[in-house]
Amino acid sequence: MGDARLWTGGRIFTGKRYAEALLVDGGEVVAAGTESAVRRMAPTGTEAIPLEGRLMLPGLIDAHLHLSDLARFRSGLDLTEVRGPDDLEHRVRTWVEGHPGGSVVGRGLDVERSLAGHWPTRSDLDRMTSDRPLVLVHSSGHAAILNSVALTIGEGDSRPPGELEGRIGRAPDGRPNGIVYEEAVRWFTSRIPARLEPDELLRTLDLLASFGLTSVATMNVAPEELVELRSLASDGRFPIRVRVYLRLLRIREFRPADLSPVGMDGSFAVVGTKGFTDGAFGPRTAWLSEPYTDMPDGSGLAVESDDTLADALSAGHALGLAPALHAIGDRAVVRAARLIRPYARRQGAAARIEHAALTPPSALVALGDVRPALVVQPGFVWSDSWLPQRLGAARVRWAYAFRTLTDRGHLLVGSSDAPYDPPDPWRGLRAVVERRDPLGRSANPDPHEALTYEEATRMYGCNAGVALGESALGSLEPGSRADLIVLDTKTLGEAIRLGARTVRETWVGGRRFSAAGEAASGRSP
Ligand SMILES: [Zn+2]
């Protein structure tokens, strides 16, 4: 092999235990343990690397994000920092002036935080621009606001009968008010041409690598997008590993030839399918067993029929793909558990529930029965700080209940859901252990739901590897892939407090990552 490396003189968290030294060869971990024991195993010519007291961890894994959306988000109209309606209007107008022609899509608008819960409507957007389609996507991705021109998008296309009807908000006079939900968001936005430059995607992967992420799973990938991602991956241009979950309801449109892995040692692979069973808390479309506390006549909605979902899941299963179902409200969690039950004991990648945000005792019973991997977004504990008003104090106690779920033996996996929350995994790690954000805000501040530093790290490490069906990811035990990060701190607690800026080096498959442009030691993993 000739590329053996030996790290000594620091602290190495393997995911299971702490070690003094780590030996890597041929892209894999050969040994982790005491310095004297590991040194004896090093072949002649091994490069010795002193850690100088620094901490080493397995490379982090984000098991649920949206890669192409994130790349688009970073180059588009970003509304995450909007402060009030005037600021929103100013940002949109400035963007419109600076980008003549075509549709305008703004993303990341958190109506609760940025607009005190007051939803703009079609006429507000018409005032910002009336001659080009304008779509402002809610931060959850589960609702959007359209101006009048945007509402005419796809007028010639036949809409699936009835399906969008309950998803288009109406004013008292019966005309669309511009707010659309769930399937209607996807129906309209998928009709807006959105070209993605390969360089934007690669820069986004570089950003993720700089956070210390060495693998990410990208969700809801459409057939066209899969073809683009594959071609970049086969050019060997991905700096980190990418795993793909295909858009469930389009499962029959994928070409079998596009499902095979790319790259000698696993840089790109299709793992599963991802579908929706409900919406999100922000637009009150997450499906609850009791009405919303701040909207007593609504309890959210079930997305798609059981038959449609079951049929698509079995088509995915026939292709060897693992199921992942989005479920946020407690009633949806029970529904999702029932739908993936037939696949719960599959080999390889786990059957997953995405979010599993609200898990009162009734949902815990359903989950205990099926035992899917639960892919949660700890960053939402900070972002959804308005959740107590939505759900009421008694019910919100069961939101993002990471300790409760861990103690019941569930495999808890960390992720960001970026761009619907920031992609920085350190924000999520800190939310797992501290619950409250630096300003004291939290969706559910209950300190009993906090996890330890090591447990938090495992959520973004070996737990994610197991969920992806790859126990060689997220661990630095012998036989694992040599995906690792070196931090400028001595302890895990300090690293989690300080965050991404402590990441000094990211190594993927035994090769050191450096952003495109720097003299890289490297081909892709
Ligand atoms: Zn998502």
Short mmCIF file of C-alpha atoms and ligand atoms in Angstrom, two decimals:
data_model
loop_
_atom_site.label_atom_id
_atom_site.label_comp_id
_atom_site.label_asym_id
_atom_site.label_seq_id
_atom_site.Cartn_x
_atom_site.Cartn_y
_atom_site.Cartn_z
CA MET A 1 0.00 0.00 0.00
CA GLY A 2 2.75 2.40 1.00
CA ASP A 3 0.47 5.03 2.51
CA ALA A 4 0.44 3.86 6.11
CA ARG A 5 0.12 6.61 8.71
CA LEU A 6 0.46 6.50 12.47
CA TRP A 7 -1.05 9.19 14.70
CA THR A 8 0.22 9.43 18.28
CA GLY A 9 0.44 11.92 21.10
CA GLY A 10 -3.20 12.94 21.38
CA ARG A 11 -6.60 11.54 22.28
CA ILE A 12 -8.52 9.47 19.78
CA PHE A 13 -12.23 8.78 20.24
CA THR A 14 -13.02 5.72 18.12
CA GLY A 15 -16.76 6.00 18.65
CA LYS A 16 -16.56 3.27 21.29
CA ARG A 17 -13.57 4.20 23.45
CA TYR A 18 -10.56 6.48 23.74
CA ALA A 19 -7.20 5.38 22.28
CA GLU A 20 -3.66 6.83 22.29
CA ALA A 21 -2.64 5.90 18.77
CA LEU A 22 -4.20 5.07 15.40
CA LEU A 23 -2.69 3.22 12.46
CA VAL A 24 -4.22 3.63 9.01
CA ASP A 25 -3.23 1.80 5.83
CA GLY A 26 -4.85 1.42 2.42
CA GLY A 27 -7.67 3.78 3.37
CA GLU A 28 -8.67 1.71 6.40
CA VAL A 29 -8.05 1.73 10.12
CA VAL A 30 -5.64 -1.08 11.00
CA ALA A 31 -5.29 -0.55 14.74
CA ALA A 32 -6.33 1.75 17.57
CA GLY A 33 -5.02 1.37 21.10
CA THR A 34 -2.05 2.14 23.30
CA GLU A 35 0.89 3.77 21.60
CA SER A 36 3.26 0.86 22.20
CA ALA A 37 0.82 -1.75 20.87
CA VAL A 38 -0.11 0.22 17.75
CA ARG A 39 3.52 1.17 16.99
CA ARG A 40 4.49 -2.50 16.85
CA MET A 41 1.98 -3.06 14.04
CA ALA A 42 3.23 -0.22 11.83
CA PRO A 43 4.96 -1.41 8.64
CA THR A 44 8.33 0.09 7.71
CA GLY A 45 7.94 3.38 5.91
CA THR A 46 4.88 4.39 7.96
CA GLU A 47 4.51 8.15 8.16
CA ALA A 48 4.32 9.24 11.80
CA ILE A 49 2.04 12.18 12.56
CA PRO A 50 2.17 13.78 16.00
CA LEU A 51 -1.21 14.96 17.29
CA GLU A 52 0.46 17.28 19.83
CA GLY A 53 -2.30 16.80 22.36
CA ARG A 54 -5.14 17.28 19.89
CA LEU A 55 -8.38 15.30 19.72
CA MET A 56 -9.23 12.99 16.83
CA LEU A 57 -12.76 11.79 16.01
CA PRO A 58 -14.36 9.67 13.31
CA GLY A 59 -15.41 11.89 10.41
CA LEU A 60 -18.93 13.20 10.99
CA ILE A 61 -21.94 11.99 9.01
CA ASP A 62 -25.03 14.02 8.13
CA ALA A 63 -27.63 11.34 7.42
CA HIS A 64 -30.33 13.66 6.02
CA LEU A 65 -29.78 16.75 3.96
CA HIS A 66 -30.70 17.97 0.48
CA LEU A 67 -27.52 18.52 -1.47
CA SER A 68 -28.80 20.17 -4.63
CA ASP A 69 -31.25 22.35 -2.69
CA LEU A 70 -28.42 23.39 -0.39
CA ALA A 71 -26.21 24.32 -3.33
CA ARG A 72 -29.08 26.30 -4.89
CA PHE A 73 -29.86 27.93 -1.58
CA ARG A 74 -26.30 29.14 -1.19
CA SER A 75 -26.32 30.83 -4.58
CA GLY A 76 -29.92 32.12 -4.43
CA LEU A 77 -32.14 34.54 -2.52
CA ASP A 78 -31.54 33.63 1.12
CA LEU A 79 -34.30 34.74 3.51
CA THR A 80 -33.08 33.07 6.69
CA GLU A 81 -32.01 36.36 8.29
CA VAL A 82 -35.11 38.43 7.47
CA ARG A 83 -36.12 40.86 10.24
CA GLY A 84 -39.69 42.01 9.75
CA PRO A 85 -41.94 42.60 6.71
CA ASP A 86 -40.15 45.74 5.51
CA ASP A 87 -36.81 43.96 5.52
CA LEU A 88 -38.37 41.07 3.57
CA GLU A 89 -39.70 43.45 0.93
CA HIS A 90 -36.35 45.24 0.73
CA ARG A 91 -34.41 41.98 0.27
CA VAL A 92 -36.75 40.70 -2.43
CA ARG A 93 -36.77 44.01 -4.35
CA THR A 94 -32.97 44.24 -4.21
CA TRP A 95 -32.63 40.71 -5.51
CA VAL A 96 -35.18 41.25 -8.28
CA GLU A 97 -33.32 44.37 -9.46
CA GLY A 98 -29.97 42.61 -9.40
CA HIS A 99 -31.20 39.51 -11.28
CA PRO A 100 -33.22 40.57 -14.32
CA GLY A 101 -35.52 38.09 -16.03
CA GLY A 102 -36.89 34.70 -14.99
CA SER A 103 -38.52 33.38 -11.87
CA VAL A 104 -37.45 34.46 -8.39
CA VAL A 105 -37.30 31.83 -5.65
CA GLY A 106 -36.49 32.91 -2.10
CA ARG A 107 -35.73 30.25 0.47
CA GLY A 108 -35.52 29.93 4.23
CA LEU A 109 -38.34 32.28 5.28
CA ASP A 110 -39.15 31.44 8.90
CA VAL A 111 -42.52 33.15 9.30
CA GLU A 112 -42.59 32.60 13.06
CA ARG A 113 -39.21 34.07 13.81
CA SER A 114 -38.84 36.64 11.06
CA LEU A 115 -42.43 37.88 10.69
CA ALA A 116 -43.88 37.16 14.15
CA GLY A 117 -46.17 34.52 12.64
CA HIS A 118 -47.83 36.89 10.13
CA TRP A 119 -47.90 35.17 6.74
CA PRO A 120 -47.56 37.46 3.73
CA THR A 121 -50.08 36.79 0.98
CA ARG A 122 -50.29 36.97 -2.78
CA SER A 123 -51.02 40.72 -2.77
CA ASP A 124 -47.99 41.44 -0.56
CA LEU A 125 -45.80 39.56 -3.03
CA ASP A 126 -47.44 41.26 -6.03
CA ARG A 127 -46.26 44.54 -4.52
CA MET A 128 -42.68 43.26 -4.50
CA THR A 129 -42.81 42.13 -8.12
CA SER A 130 -45.83 41.68 -10.33
CA ASP A 131 -44.38 40.81 -13.73
CA ARG A 132 -42.19 37.82 -12.81
CA PRO A 133 -43.04 34.66 -10.87
CA LEU A 134 -42.06 35.12 -7.21
CA VAL A 135 -42.04 32.15 -4.82
CA LEU A 136 -40.97 32.45 -1.19
CA VAL A 137 -40.39 29.01 0.30
CA HIS A 138 -41.00 28.61 4.03
CA SER A 139 -37.96 27.57 6.08
CA SER A 140 -39.49 24.10 6.58
CA GLY A 141 -39.89 23.57 2.82
CA HIS A 142 -43.48 22.49 3.55
CA ALA A 143 -45.22 25.73 2.53
CA ALA A 144 -44.58 28.56 0.08
CA ILE A 145 -46.06 31.94 -0.81
CA LEU A 146 -46.62 32.77 -4.48
CA ASN A 147 -47.41 36.00 -6.28
CA SER A 148 -50.18 36.10 -8.90
CA VAL A 149 -47.87 35.33 -11.84
CA ALA A 150 -46.38 32.35 -10.01
CA LEU A 151 -49.88 30.96 -9.38
CA THR A 152 -50.29 30.69 -13.16
CA ILE A 153 -47.23 28.40 -13.46
CA GLY A 154 -48.12 25.13 -15.10
CA GLU A 155 -51.58 26.33 -16.07
CA GLY A 156 -51.49 24.18 -19.20
CA ASP A 157 -50.46 21.06 -17.26
CA SER A 158 -53.22 18.89 -15.95
CA ARG A 159 -53.09 18.96 -12.19
CA PRO A 160 -53.61 15.65 -10.47
CA PRO A 161 -57.38 15.74 -9.85
CA GLY A 162 -58.30 16.91 -6.37
CA GLU A 163 -54.81 16.24 -5.06
CA LEU A 164 -53.73 19.86 -4.87
CA GLU A 165 -57.14 21.16 -3.88
CA GLY A 166 -56.75 21.13 -0.11
CA ARG A 167 -53.14 22.30 -0.49
CA ILE A 168 -53.85 25.75 -1.95
CA GLY A 169 -54.77 28.39 0.62
CA ARG A 170 -57.85 30.49 -0.10
CA ALA A 171 -59.01 33.96 0.92
CA PRO A 172 -62.56 34.36 2.29
CA ASP A 173 -63.73 35.23 -1.25
CA GLY A 174 -62.55 31.80 -2.44
CA ARG A 175 -59.63 33.04 -4.54
CA PRO A 176 -56.13 31.65 -3.86
CA ASN A 177 -54.37 33.72 -1.20
CA GLY A 178 -50.96 32.68 -2.51
CA ILE A 179 -50.04 30.30 0.31
CA VAL A 180 -49.59 26.70 -0.78
CA TYR A 181 -48.72 23.60 1.20
CA GLU A 182 -47.01 20.21 0.86
CA GLU A 183 -47.66 18.53 -2.53
CA ALA A 184 -48.55 21.95 -3.99
CA VAL A 185 -45.13 23.35 -2.97
CA ARG A 186 -43.45 20.52 -4.86
CA TRP A 187 -45.86 20.85 -7.80
CA PHE A 188 -45.11 24.55 -8.33
CA THR A 189 -41.38 24.59 -7.50
CA SER A 190 -40.64 21.58 -9.72
CA ARG A 191 -42.01 23.60 -12.66
CA ILE A 192 -39.56 26.45 -12.16
CA PRO A 193 -36.40 25.78 -14.14
CA ALA A 194 -33.48 25.64 -11.72
CA ARG A 195 -30.14 24.94 -13.31
CA LEU A 196 -27.48 23.81 -10.91
CA GLU A 197 -23.86 24.48 -11.79
CA PRO A 198 -21.60 21.52 -10.96
CA ASP A 199 -19.15 23.96 -9.36
CA GLU A 200 -21.83 25.14 -6.93
CA LEU A 201 -22.42 21.56 -5.88
CA LEU A 202 -18.70 20.88 -5.45
CA ARG A 203 -18.22 24.08 -3.44
CA THR A 204 -21.08 22.97 -1.21
CA LEU A 205 -19.38 19.60 -0.64
CA ASP A 206 -16.14 21.47 0.17
CA LEU A 207 -18.03 23.49 2.77
CA LEU A 208 -19.44 20.31 4.32
CA ALA A 209 -15.95 18.75 4.41
CA SER A 210 -14.63 21.87 6.16
CA PHE A 211 -17.17 21.24 8.95
CA GLY A 212 -15.61 17.79 9.42
CA LEU A 213 -18.33 15.89 7.53
CA THR A 214 -16.90 12.94 5.61
CA SER A 215 -20.22 11.37 4.50
CA VAL A 216 -23.64 12.82 3.80
CA ALA A 217 -26.95 11.28 2.73
CA THR A 218 -29.00 13.37 0.30
CA MET A 219 -32.74 12.82 0.36
CA ASN A 220 -35.66 12.92 -2.15
CA VAL A 221 -33.37 12.75 -5.16
CA ALA A 222 -35.29 13.01 -8.45
CA PRO A 223 -34.31 10.96 -11.54
CA GLU A 224 -32.71 13.94 -13.35
CA GLU A 225 -30.76 14.88 -10.25
CA LEU A 226 -29.46 11.33 -9.81
CA VAL A 227 -28.01 11.42 -13.32
CA GLU A 228 -26.21 14.73 -12.58
CA LEU A 229 -24.84 13.55 -9.24
CA ARG A 230 -23.62 10.27 -10.73
CA SER A 231 -21.75 11.92 -13.52
CA LEU A 232 -19.91 14.22 -11.10
CA ALA A 233 -19.17 11.28 -8.82
CA SER A 234 -17.80 9.15 -11.64
CA ASP A 235 -15.44 11.99 -12.61
CA GLY A 236 -13.97 11.44 -9.13
CA ARG A 237 -14.77 14.99 -8.07
CA PHE A 238 -16.62 14.40 -4.79
CA PRO A 239 -14.39 15.30 -1.82
CA ILE A 240 -16.58 13.30 0.60
CA ARG A 241 -18.86 10.27 0.41
CA VAL A 242 -22.41 10.80 -0.80
CA ARG A 243 -25.31 8.43 -0.16
CA VAL A 244 -28.61 8.82 -1.97
CA TYR A 245 -32.27 8.26 -1.04
CA LEU A 246 -34.50 8.43 -4.10
CA ARG A 247 -37.78 10.28 -4.30
CA LEU A 248 -40.25 7.55 -3.34
CA LEU A 249 -43.20 8.47 -5.55
CA ARG A 250 -41.00 8.54 -8.67
CA ILE A 251 -39.41 5.17 -7.93
CA ARG A 252 -40.58 3.66 -11.22
CA GLU A 253 -38.86 6.39 -13.28
CA PHE A 254 -35.27 5.54 -12.28
CA ARG A 255 -33.13 3.54 -14.69
CA PRO A 256 -31.73 0.43 -12.96
CA ALA A 257 -28.28 1.22 -14.45
CA ASP A 258 -28.22 4.46 -12.43
CA LEU A 259 -28.58 2.62 -9.12
CA SER A 260 -25.14 0.96 -9.02
CA PRO A 261 -22.39 2.41 -6.80
CA VAL A 262 -19.67 4.64 -8.22
CA GLY A 263 -16.03 4.86 -7.10
CA MET A 264 -13.60 2.14 -6.04
CA ASP A 265 -14.07 2.54 -2.32
CA GLY A 266 -17.55 3.85 -1.96
CA SER A 267 -17.66 7.50 -2.90
CA PHE A 268 -21.24 7.37 -4.15
CA ALA A 269 -24.07 4.89 -3.63
CA VAL A 270 -27.86 4.74 -3.79
CA VAL A 271 -29.16 3.39 -0.50
CA GLY A 272 -32.89 3.89 -0.20
CA THR A 273 -36.11 5.69 -0.98
CA LYS A 274 -37.60 8.64 0.89
CA GLY A 275 -41.26 9.60 1.06
CA PHE A 276 -43.55 11.85 3.11
CA THR A 277 -46.33 10.92 5.50
CA ASP A 278 -47.11 14.42 6.81
CA GLY A 279 -45.95 18.05 6.78
CA ALA A 280 -44.13 20.28 9.30
CA PHE A 281 -44.85 22.21 12.50
CA GLY A 282 -44.18 25.67 11.01
CA PRO A 283 -47.13 25.68 8.56
CA ARG A 284 -49.14 23.44 10.98
CA THR A 285 -49.22 20.56 8.51
CA ALA A 286 -47.47 18.03 10.79
CA TRP A 287 -50.16 15.41 11.53
CA LEU A 288 -51.13 15.35 15.22
CA SER A 289 -53.45 13.11 17.19
CA GLU A 290 -54.87 16.20 18.97
CA PRO A 291 -55.44 19.67 17.43
CA TYR A 292 -52.78 22.37 17.48
CA THR A 293 -52.86 24.39 20.68
CA ASP A 294 -52.72 27.63 18.67
CA MET A 295 -55.22 26.46 16.01
CA PRO A 296 -57.92 24.36 17.68
CA ASP A 297 -59.67 23.45 14.41
CA GLY A 298 -56.56 21.95 12.80
CA SER A 299 -54.49 18.87 13.49
CA GLY A 300 -52.35 18.86 10.36
CA LEU A 301 -52.63 16.45 7.49
CA ALA A 302 -51.64 13.04 6.20
CA VAL A 303 -49.71 13.33 2.94
CA GLU A 304 -50.49 10.74 0.23
CA SER A 305 -52.71 7.70 0.68
CA ASP A 306 -51.50 4.60 2.50
CA ASP A 307 -51.95 2.57 -0.70
CA THR A 308 -49.80 4.94 -2.75
CA LEU A 309 -47.02 4.88 -0.18
CA ALA A 310 -47.16 1.12 0.43
CA ASP A 311 -47.05 0.42 -3.28
CA ALA A 312 -44.03 2.68 -3.86
CA LEU A 313 -42.21 1.25 -0.81
CA SER A 314 -42.58 -2.25 -2.16
CA ALA A 315 -41.32 -1.15 -5.60
CA GLY A 316 -38.25 0.34 -3.86
CA HIS A 317 -37.77 -2.80 -1.81
CA ALA A 318 -37.79 -4.88 -4.99
CA LEU A 319 -34.80 -2.80 -6.14
CA GLY A 320 -33.01 -3.56 -2.86
CA LEU A 321 -33.57 -0.06 -1.46
CA ALA A 322 -34.24 0.74 2.19
CA PRO A 323 -37.33 2.79 3.12
CA ALA A 324 -37.13 6.17 4.83
CA LEU A 325 -40.39 7.94 5.69
CA HIS A 326 -40.78 11.53 6.84
CA ALA A 327 -42.99 11.79 9.95
CA ILE A 328 -43.06 14.83 12.26
CA GLY A 329 -46.39 14.80 14.10
CA ASP A 330 -47.16 11.96 16.53
CA ARG A 331 -50.00 10.61 14.42
CA ALA A 332 -47.69 10.52 11.39
CA VAL A 333 -44.99 8.71 13.42
CA VAL A 334 -47.52 5.94 14.18
CA ARG A 335 -48.55 5.88 10.51
CA ALA A 336 -44.96 5.72 9.26
CA ALA A 337 -44.09 2.94 11.70
CA ARG A 338 -47.01 0.90 10.37
CA LEU A 339 -46.02 1.52 6.73
CA ILE A 340 -42.38 0.48 7.12
CA ARG A 341 -43.10 -2.44 9.42
CA PRO A 342 -42.76 -5.04 6.59
CA TYR A 343 -39.16 -3.87 6.03
CA ALA A 344 -38.08 -3.41 9.64
CA ARG A 345 -35.81 -6.44 9.80
CA ARG A 346 -34.15 -6.03 6.43
CA GLN A 347 -30.42 -6.65 5.95
CA GLY A 348 -28.13 -3.75 5.11
CA ALA A 349 -29.39 -0.19 5.42
CA ALA A 350 -32.05 0.25 8.10
CA ALA A 351 -35.71 1.13 7.65
CA ARG A 352 -35.82 4.75 8.85
CA ILE A 353 -38.24 7.33 10.12
CA GLU A 354 -37.09 10.86 9.35
CA HIS A 355 -37.61 13.53 12.06
CA ALA A 356 -39.79 11.52 14.52
CA ALA A 357 -40.18 14.91 16.15
CA LEU A 358 -43.14 14.31 18.47
CA THR A 359 -43.14 10.99 20.31
CA PRO A 360 -45.63 10.85 23.20
CA PRO A 361 -46.27 7.42 24.80
CA SER A 362 -48.65 6.29 22.00
CA ALA A 363 -45.93 6.89 19.39
CA LEU A 364 -43.31 5.26 21.62
CA VAL A 365 -45.40 2.08 21.66
CA ALA A 366 -45.65 2.04 17.85
CA LEU A 367 -41.91 2.70 17.50
CA GLY A 368 -41.00 0.07 20.08
CA ASP A 369 -42.86 -2.46 17.99
CA VAL A 370 -41.06 -1.73 14.73
CA ARG A 371 -37.69 -0.32 15.89
CA PRO A 372 -36.71 1.75 12.85
CA ALA A 373 -33.63 3.97 12.85
CA LEU A 374 -34.77 7.45 13.90
CA VAL A 375 -33.03 10.15 11.89
CA VAL A 376 -33.53 13.35 13.88
CA GLN A 377 -32.43 16.97 13.43
CA PRO A 378 -31.11 18.27 16.75
CA GLY A 379 -30.72 21.76 15.25
CA PHE A 380 -34.52 22.02 15.25
CA VAL A 381 -34.45 22.01 19.07
CA TRP A 382 -32.96 25.48 18.68
CA SER A 383 -34.72 26.61 15.51
CA ASP A 384 -38.28 25.59 16.51
CA SER A 385 -38.23 27.72 19.68
CA TRP A 386 -41.88 28.70 18.97
CA LEU A 387 -42.99 25.06 19.31
CA PRO A 388 -44.37 25.38 22.88
CA GLN A 389 -47.07 27.77 21.55
CA ARG A 390 -47.96 25.35 18.75
CA LEU A 391 -48.22 22.26 20.96
CA GLY A 392 -48.76 23.44 24.54
CA ALA A 393 -46.46 22.74 27.48
CA ALA A 394 -47.73 19.25 28.31
CA ARG A 395 -47.33 17.91 24.78
CA VAL A 396 -44.10 19.69 23.87
CA ARG A 397 -42.38 17.70 26.60
CA TRP A 398 -42.38 14.81 24.06
CA ALA A 399 -40.78 16.84 21.27
CA TYR A 400 -37.22 15.95 20.25
CA ALA A 401 -37.13 13.51 23.16
CA PHE A 402 -33.61 12.24 22.49
CA ARG A 403 -32.95 10.83 25.98
CA THR A 404 -36.30 9.06 26.11
CA LEU A 405 -35.68 7.48 22.70
CA THR A 406 -32.06 6.54 23.45
CA ASP A 407 -32.98 4.93 26.76
CA ARG A 408 -35.59 2.83 24.98
CA GLY A 409 -32.80 1.42 22.82
CA HIS A 410 -33.63 3.25 19.60
CA LEU A 411 -30.89 3.92 17.08
CA LEU A 412 -30.80 7.72 17.08
CA VAL A 413 -29.07 9.32 14.11
CA GLY A 414 -28.09 12.99 13.72
CA SER A 415 -28.65 15.15 10.65
CA SER A 416 -29.31 18.75 9.63
CA ASP A 417 -32.04 18.62 6.94
CA ALA A 418 -30.06 21.44 5.28
CA PRO A 419 -30.99 23.78 3.65
CA TYR A 420 -34.10 23.71 5.88
CA ASP A 421 -31.76 24.28 8.83
CA PRO A 422 -28.05 25.25 8.81
CA PRO A 423 -25.75 22.47 7.54
CA ASP A 424 -23.18 22.86 10.36
CA PRO A 425 -23.20 19.55 12.32
CA TRP A 426 -21.62 21.24 15.37
CA ARG A 427 -24.77 23.26 15.89
CA GLY A 428 -26.71 19.99 16.12
CA LEU A 429 -24.12 18.38 18.41
CA ARG A 430 -24.36 21.32 20.79
CA ALA A 431 -28.17 21.28 20.74
CA VAL A 432 -28.09 17.59 21.72
CA VAL A 433 -26.04 18.24 24.85
CA GLU A 434 -27.28 21.73 25.80
CA ARG A 435 -30.91 21.80 24.54
CA ARG A 436 -31.03 25.63 24.79
CA ASP A 437 -29.43 27.88 22.18
CA PRO A 438 -26.93 30.57 23.27
CA LEU A 439 -29.88 32.95 23.85
CA GLY A 440 -31.68 30.39 26.04
CA ARG A 441 -34.33 29.45 23.46
CA SER A 442 -35.49 25.89 22.83
CA ALA A 443 -38.37 23.92 21.33
CA ASN A 444 -38.21 21.69 24.40
CA PRO A 445 -35.60 22.81 26.95
CA ASP A 446 -36.15 19.83 29.27
CA PRO A 447 -32.58 19.08 30.45
CA HIS A 448 -33.54 15.44 31.00
CA GLU A 449 -33.68 15.01 27.23
CA ALA A 450 -30.01 16.01 26.81
CA LEU A 451 -27.42 13.39 25.85
CA THR A 452 -23.73 13.10 26.74
CA TYR A 453 -20.91 14.37 24.51
CA GLU A 454 -20.06 10.83 23.47
CA GLU A 455 -23.69 9.90 22.74
CA ALA A 456 -24.08 13.05 20.65
CA THR A 457 -20.94 12.23 18.67
CA ARG A 458 -22.18 8.69 18.01
CA MET A 459 -25.42 10.11 16.54
CA TYR A 460 -23.27 11.78 13.86
CA GLY A 461 -20.91 8.78 13.68
CA CYS A 462 -21.39 5.06 14.13
CA ASN A 463 -25.18 5.30 14.57
CA ALA A 464 -25.41 6.95 11.17
CA GLY A 465 -23.09 4.32 9.68
CA VAL A 466 -25.35 1.54 10.95
CA ALA A 467 -28.47 3.27 9.57
CA LEU A 468 -26.76 3.52 6.16
CA GLY A 469 -25.89 -0.18 6.31
CA GLU A 470 -22.16 0.62 6.54
CA SER A 471 -20.71 -0.13 9.94
CA ALA A 472 -17.27 0.84 8.53
CA LEU A 473 -18.43 4.48 8.56
CA GLY A 474 -18.47 6.70 11.64
CA SER A 475 -15.99 4.60 13.61
CA LEU A 476 -12.22 4.38 14.06
CA GLU A 477 -12.18 0.76 15.12
CA PRO A 478 -10.02 -1.65 13.05
CA GLY A 479 -11.60 -2.35 9.65
CA SER A 480 -13.35 1.02 9.54
CA ARG A 481 -12.75 3.43 6.70
CA ALA A 482 -10.06 5.97 7.54
CA ASP A 483 -12.49 8.92 7.58
CA LEU A 484 -11.37 11.11 10.45
CA ILE A 485 -11.04 14.64 11.74
CA VAL A 486 -8.37 16.29 13.85
CA LEU A 487 -9.59 19.05 16.19
CA ASP A 488 -7.74 21.94 17.77
CA THR A 489 -9.05 20.99 21.21
CA LYS A 490 -8.25 18.42 23.86
CA THR A 491 -11.75 17.32 24.86
CA LEU A 492 -15.04 16.51 23.19
CA GLY A 493 -16.91 18.94 25.44
CA GLU A 494 -14.66 21.82 24.44
CA ALA A 495 -14.97 20.88 20.75
CA ILE A 496 -18.77 20.83 20.91
CA ARG A 497 -18.85 24.20 22.67
CA LEU A 498 -16.48 25.84 20.18
CA GLY A 499 -17.86 24.17 17.06
CA ALA A 500 -16.69 23.96 13.46
CA ARG A 501 -13.78 26.36 13.84
CA THR A 502 -11.94 23.70 15.84
CA VAL A 503 -11.82 21.39 12.80
CA ARG A 504 -8.17 21.45 11.74
CA GLU A 505 -8.02 18.55 9.28
CA THR A 506 -10.54 16.32 7.52
CA TRP A 507 -9.34 12.97 6.13
CA VAL A 508 -11.45 10.80 3.84
CA GLY A 509 -10.35 7.25 3.03
CA GLY A 510 -6.91 7.98 4.50
CA ARG A 511 -6.38 11.07 2.35
CA ARG A 512 -6.35 14.59 3.61
CA PHE A 513 -9.09 16.84 2.28
CA SER A 514 -8.26 20.25 1.00
CA ALA A 515 -10.73 22.49 -0.77
CA ALA A 516 -10.59 22.62 -4.58
CA GLY A 517 -7.78 24.92 -5.65
CA GLU A 518 -5.39 24.03 -2.85
CA ALA A 519 -2.67 21.51 -3.65
CA ALA A 520 -4.64 18.43 -2.76
CA SER A 521 -3.25 15.04 -1.87
CA GLY A 522 -6.17 14.02 -3.65
CA ARG A 523 -8.43 12.04 -5.70
CA SER A 524 -11.90 11.52 -4.35
CA PRO A 525 -12.63 8.88 -1.70
ZN ZN B 1 -35.56 16.76 4.53
#
